[in-house]
mmCIF file with all atom_site columns, C-alpha atoms in Angstrom:
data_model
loop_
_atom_site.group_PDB
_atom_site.id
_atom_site.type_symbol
_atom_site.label_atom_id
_atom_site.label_alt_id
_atom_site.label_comp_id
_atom_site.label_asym_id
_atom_site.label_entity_id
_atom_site.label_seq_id
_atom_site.pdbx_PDB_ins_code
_atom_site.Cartn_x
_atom_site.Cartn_y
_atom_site.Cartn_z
_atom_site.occupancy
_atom_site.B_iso_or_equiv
_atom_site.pdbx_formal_charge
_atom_site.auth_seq_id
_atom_site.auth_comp_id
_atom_site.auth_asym_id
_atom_site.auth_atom_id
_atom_site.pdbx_PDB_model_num
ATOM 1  C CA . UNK U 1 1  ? -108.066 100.132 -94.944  1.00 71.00 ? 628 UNK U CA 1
ATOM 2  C CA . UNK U 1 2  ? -108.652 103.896 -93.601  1.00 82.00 ? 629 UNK U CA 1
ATOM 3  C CA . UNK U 1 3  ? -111.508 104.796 -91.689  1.00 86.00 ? 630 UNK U CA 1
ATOM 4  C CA . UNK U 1 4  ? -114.381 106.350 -93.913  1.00 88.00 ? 631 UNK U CA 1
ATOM 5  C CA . UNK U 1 5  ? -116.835 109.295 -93.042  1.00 89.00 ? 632 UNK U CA 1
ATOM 6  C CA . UNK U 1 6  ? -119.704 107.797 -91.136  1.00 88.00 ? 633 UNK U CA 1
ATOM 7  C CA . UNK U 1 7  ? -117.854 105.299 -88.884  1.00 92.00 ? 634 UNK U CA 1
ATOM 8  C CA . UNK U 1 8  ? -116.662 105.359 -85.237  1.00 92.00 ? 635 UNK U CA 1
ATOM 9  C CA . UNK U 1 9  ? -113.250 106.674 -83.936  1.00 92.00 ? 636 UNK U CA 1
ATOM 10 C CA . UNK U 1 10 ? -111.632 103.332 -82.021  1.00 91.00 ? 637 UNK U CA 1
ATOM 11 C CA . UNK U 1 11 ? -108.267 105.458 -81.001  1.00 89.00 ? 638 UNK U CA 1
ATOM 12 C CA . UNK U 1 12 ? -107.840 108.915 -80.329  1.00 90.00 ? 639 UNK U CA 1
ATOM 13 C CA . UNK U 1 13 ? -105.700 111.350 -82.078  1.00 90.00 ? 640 UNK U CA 1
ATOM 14 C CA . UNK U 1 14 ? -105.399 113.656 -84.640  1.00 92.00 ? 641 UNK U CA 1
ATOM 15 C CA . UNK U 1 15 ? -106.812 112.546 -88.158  1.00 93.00 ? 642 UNK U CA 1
ATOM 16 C CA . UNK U 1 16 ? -106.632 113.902 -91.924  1.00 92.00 ? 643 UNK U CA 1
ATOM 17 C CA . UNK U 1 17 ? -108.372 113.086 -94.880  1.00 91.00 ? 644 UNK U CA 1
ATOM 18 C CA . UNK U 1 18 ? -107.519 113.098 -98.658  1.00 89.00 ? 645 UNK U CA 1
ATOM 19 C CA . UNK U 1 19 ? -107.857 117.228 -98.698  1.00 87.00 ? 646 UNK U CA 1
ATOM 20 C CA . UNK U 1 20 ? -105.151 117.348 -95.847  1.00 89.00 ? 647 UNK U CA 1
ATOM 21 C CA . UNK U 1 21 ? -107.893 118.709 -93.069  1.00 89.00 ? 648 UNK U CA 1
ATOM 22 C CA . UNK U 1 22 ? -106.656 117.856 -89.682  1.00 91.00 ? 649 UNK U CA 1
ATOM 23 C CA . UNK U 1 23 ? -108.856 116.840 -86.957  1.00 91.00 ? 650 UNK U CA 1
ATOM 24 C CA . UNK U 1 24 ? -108.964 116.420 -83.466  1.00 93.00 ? 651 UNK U CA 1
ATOM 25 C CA . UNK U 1 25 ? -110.975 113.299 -82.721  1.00 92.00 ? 652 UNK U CA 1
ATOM 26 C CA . UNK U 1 26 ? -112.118 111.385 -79.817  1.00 92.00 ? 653 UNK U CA 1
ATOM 27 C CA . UNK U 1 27 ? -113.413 107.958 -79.325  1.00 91.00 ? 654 UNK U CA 1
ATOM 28 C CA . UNK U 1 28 ? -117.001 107.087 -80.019  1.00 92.00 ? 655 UNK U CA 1
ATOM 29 C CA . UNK U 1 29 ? -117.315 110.057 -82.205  1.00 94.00 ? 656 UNK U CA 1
ATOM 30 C CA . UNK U 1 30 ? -118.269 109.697 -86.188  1.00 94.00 ? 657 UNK U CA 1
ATOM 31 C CA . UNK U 1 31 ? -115.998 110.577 -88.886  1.00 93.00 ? 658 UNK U CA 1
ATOM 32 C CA . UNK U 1 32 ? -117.431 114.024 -90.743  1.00 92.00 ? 659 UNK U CA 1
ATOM 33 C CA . UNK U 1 33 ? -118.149 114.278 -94.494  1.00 90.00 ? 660 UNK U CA 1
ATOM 34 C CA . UNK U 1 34 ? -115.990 116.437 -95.983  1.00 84.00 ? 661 UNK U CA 1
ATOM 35 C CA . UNK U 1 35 ? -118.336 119.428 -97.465  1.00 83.00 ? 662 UNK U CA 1
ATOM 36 C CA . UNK U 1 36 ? -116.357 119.339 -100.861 1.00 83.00 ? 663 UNK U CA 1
ATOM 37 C CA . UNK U 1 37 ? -115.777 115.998 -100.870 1.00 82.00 ? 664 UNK U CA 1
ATOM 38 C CA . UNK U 1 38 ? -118.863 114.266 -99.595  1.00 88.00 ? 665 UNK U CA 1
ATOM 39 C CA . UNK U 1 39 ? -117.664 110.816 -97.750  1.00 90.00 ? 666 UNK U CA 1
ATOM 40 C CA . UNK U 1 40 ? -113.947 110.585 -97.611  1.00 91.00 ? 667 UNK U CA 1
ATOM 41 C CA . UNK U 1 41 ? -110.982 108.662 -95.968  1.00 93.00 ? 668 UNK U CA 1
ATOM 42 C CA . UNK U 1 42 ? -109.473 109.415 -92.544  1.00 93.00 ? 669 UNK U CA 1
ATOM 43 C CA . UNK U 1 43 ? -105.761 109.274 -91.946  1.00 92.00 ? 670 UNK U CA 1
ATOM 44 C CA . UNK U 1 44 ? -104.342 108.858 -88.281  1.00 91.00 ? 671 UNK U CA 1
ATOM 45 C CA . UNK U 1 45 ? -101.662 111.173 -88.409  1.00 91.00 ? 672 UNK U CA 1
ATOM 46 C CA . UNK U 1 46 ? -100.568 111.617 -84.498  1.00 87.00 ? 673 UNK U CA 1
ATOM 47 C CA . UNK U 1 47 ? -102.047 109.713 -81.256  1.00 85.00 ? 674 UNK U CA 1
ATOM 48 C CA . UNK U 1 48 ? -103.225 111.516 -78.273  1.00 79.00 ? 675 UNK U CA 1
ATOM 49 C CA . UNK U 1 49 ? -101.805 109.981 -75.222  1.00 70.00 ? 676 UNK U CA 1
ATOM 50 C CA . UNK U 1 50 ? -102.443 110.672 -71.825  1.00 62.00 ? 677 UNK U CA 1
ATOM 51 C CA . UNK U 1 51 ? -100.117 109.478 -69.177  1.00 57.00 ? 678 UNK U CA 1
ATOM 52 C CA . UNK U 1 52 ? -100.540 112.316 -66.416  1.00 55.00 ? 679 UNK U CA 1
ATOM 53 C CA . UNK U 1 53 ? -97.907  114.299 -67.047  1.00 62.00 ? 680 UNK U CA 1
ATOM 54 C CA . UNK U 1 54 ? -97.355  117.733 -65.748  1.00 67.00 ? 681 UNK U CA 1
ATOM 55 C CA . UNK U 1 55 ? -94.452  118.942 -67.336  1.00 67.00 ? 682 UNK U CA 1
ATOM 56 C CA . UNK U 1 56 ? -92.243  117.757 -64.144  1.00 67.00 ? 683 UNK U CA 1
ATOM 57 C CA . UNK U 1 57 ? -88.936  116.146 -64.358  1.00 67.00 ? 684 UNK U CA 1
ATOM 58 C CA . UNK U 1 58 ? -88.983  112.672 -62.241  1.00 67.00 ? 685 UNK U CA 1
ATOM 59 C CA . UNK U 1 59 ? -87.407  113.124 -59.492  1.00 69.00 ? 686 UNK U CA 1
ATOM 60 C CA . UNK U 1 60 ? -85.559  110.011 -59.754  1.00 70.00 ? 687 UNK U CA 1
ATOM 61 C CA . UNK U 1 61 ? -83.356  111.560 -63.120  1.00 68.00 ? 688 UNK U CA 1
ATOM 62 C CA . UNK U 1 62 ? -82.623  114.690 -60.759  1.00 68.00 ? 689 UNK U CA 1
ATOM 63 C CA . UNK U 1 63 ? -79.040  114.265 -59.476  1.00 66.00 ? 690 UNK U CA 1
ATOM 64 C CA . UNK U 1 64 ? -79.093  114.902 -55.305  1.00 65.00 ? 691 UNK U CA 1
ATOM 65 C CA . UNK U 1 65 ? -76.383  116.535 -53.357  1.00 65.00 ? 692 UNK U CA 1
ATOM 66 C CA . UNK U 1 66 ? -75.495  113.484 -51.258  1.00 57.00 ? 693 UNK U CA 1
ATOM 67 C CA . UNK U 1 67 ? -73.234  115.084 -49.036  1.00 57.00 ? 694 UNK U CA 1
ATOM 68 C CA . UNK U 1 68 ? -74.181  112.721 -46.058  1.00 66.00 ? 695 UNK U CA 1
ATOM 69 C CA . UNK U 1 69 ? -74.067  109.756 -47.910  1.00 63.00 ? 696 UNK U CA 1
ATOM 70 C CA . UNK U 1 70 ? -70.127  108.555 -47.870  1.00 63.00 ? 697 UNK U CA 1
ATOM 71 C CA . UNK U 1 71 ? -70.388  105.940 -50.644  1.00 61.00 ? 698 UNK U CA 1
ATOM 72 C CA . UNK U 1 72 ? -70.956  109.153 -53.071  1.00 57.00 ? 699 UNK U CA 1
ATOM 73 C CA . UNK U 1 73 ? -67.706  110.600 -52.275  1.00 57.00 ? 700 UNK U CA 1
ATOM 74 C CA . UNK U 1 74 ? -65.838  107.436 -53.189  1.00 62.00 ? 701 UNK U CA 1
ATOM 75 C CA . UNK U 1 75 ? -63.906  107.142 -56.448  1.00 62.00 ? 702 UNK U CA 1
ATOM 76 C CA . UNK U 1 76 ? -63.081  104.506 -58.526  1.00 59.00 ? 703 UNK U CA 1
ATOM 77 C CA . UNK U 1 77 ? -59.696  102.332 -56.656  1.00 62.00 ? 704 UNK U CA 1
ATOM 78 C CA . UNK U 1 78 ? -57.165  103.006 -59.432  1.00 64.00 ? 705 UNK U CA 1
ATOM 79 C CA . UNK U 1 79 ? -57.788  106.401 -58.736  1.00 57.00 ? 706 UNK U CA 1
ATOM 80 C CA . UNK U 1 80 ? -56.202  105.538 -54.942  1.00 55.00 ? 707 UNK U CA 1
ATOM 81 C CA . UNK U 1 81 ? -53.178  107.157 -54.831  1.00 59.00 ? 708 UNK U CA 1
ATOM 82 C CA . UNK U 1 82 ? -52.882  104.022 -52.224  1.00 58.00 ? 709 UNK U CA 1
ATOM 83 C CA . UNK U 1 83 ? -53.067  101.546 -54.604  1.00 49.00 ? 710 UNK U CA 1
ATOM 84 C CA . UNK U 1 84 ? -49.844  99.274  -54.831  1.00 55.00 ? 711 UNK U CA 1
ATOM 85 C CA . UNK U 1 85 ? -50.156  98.380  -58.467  1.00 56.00 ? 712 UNK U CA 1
ATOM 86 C CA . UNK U 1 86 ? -49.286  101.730 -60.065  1.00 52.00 ? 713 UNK U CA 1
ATOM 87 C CA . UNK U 1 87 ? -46.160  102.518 -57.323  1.00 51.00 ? 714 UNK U CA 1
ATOM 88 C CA . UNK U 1 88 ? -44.373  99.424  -59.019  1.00 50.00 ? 715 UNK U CA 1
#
């Protein structure tokens, strides 16, 4: 069952109601009467989510130059032109 005009927002998000108003609501606050409608149903349409994000990439997905590192430079061993397999 949706949440009616007069009760408490539990999650945070964006909410609309039978007209199609959106509205930004936070937790703790009361669903509003709709002026047309009087008491109406709330929808929740998107979440609001917080995770501290600042529009960075992680810098663990961000492919190094590992130029000193030696075990980068290595390929795959039937790429050897050493390998004994492919001379037979």
């Amino acid at each position: 069952m949706e949440p009616i005009s007069g009760e408490q927002v539990e999650v945070e998000g964006v909410y609309r109601n039978e007209w199609g108003r959106e509205e930004k609501m936070e937790r703790g606050q009361m669903f509003p009467s709709d002026p047309m409608l009087g008491n109406t149903e709330w929808e929740l349409v998107e979440l609001d989510f917080d995770n501290h994000h600042k529009g960075h990439t992680d810098p663990r997905l961000v492919p190094h130059d590992d130029d000193d590192n030696p075990e980068a430079h290595m390929q795959h061993p039937r790429r050897h032109p050493e390998d004994t397999r492919s001379e037979k």
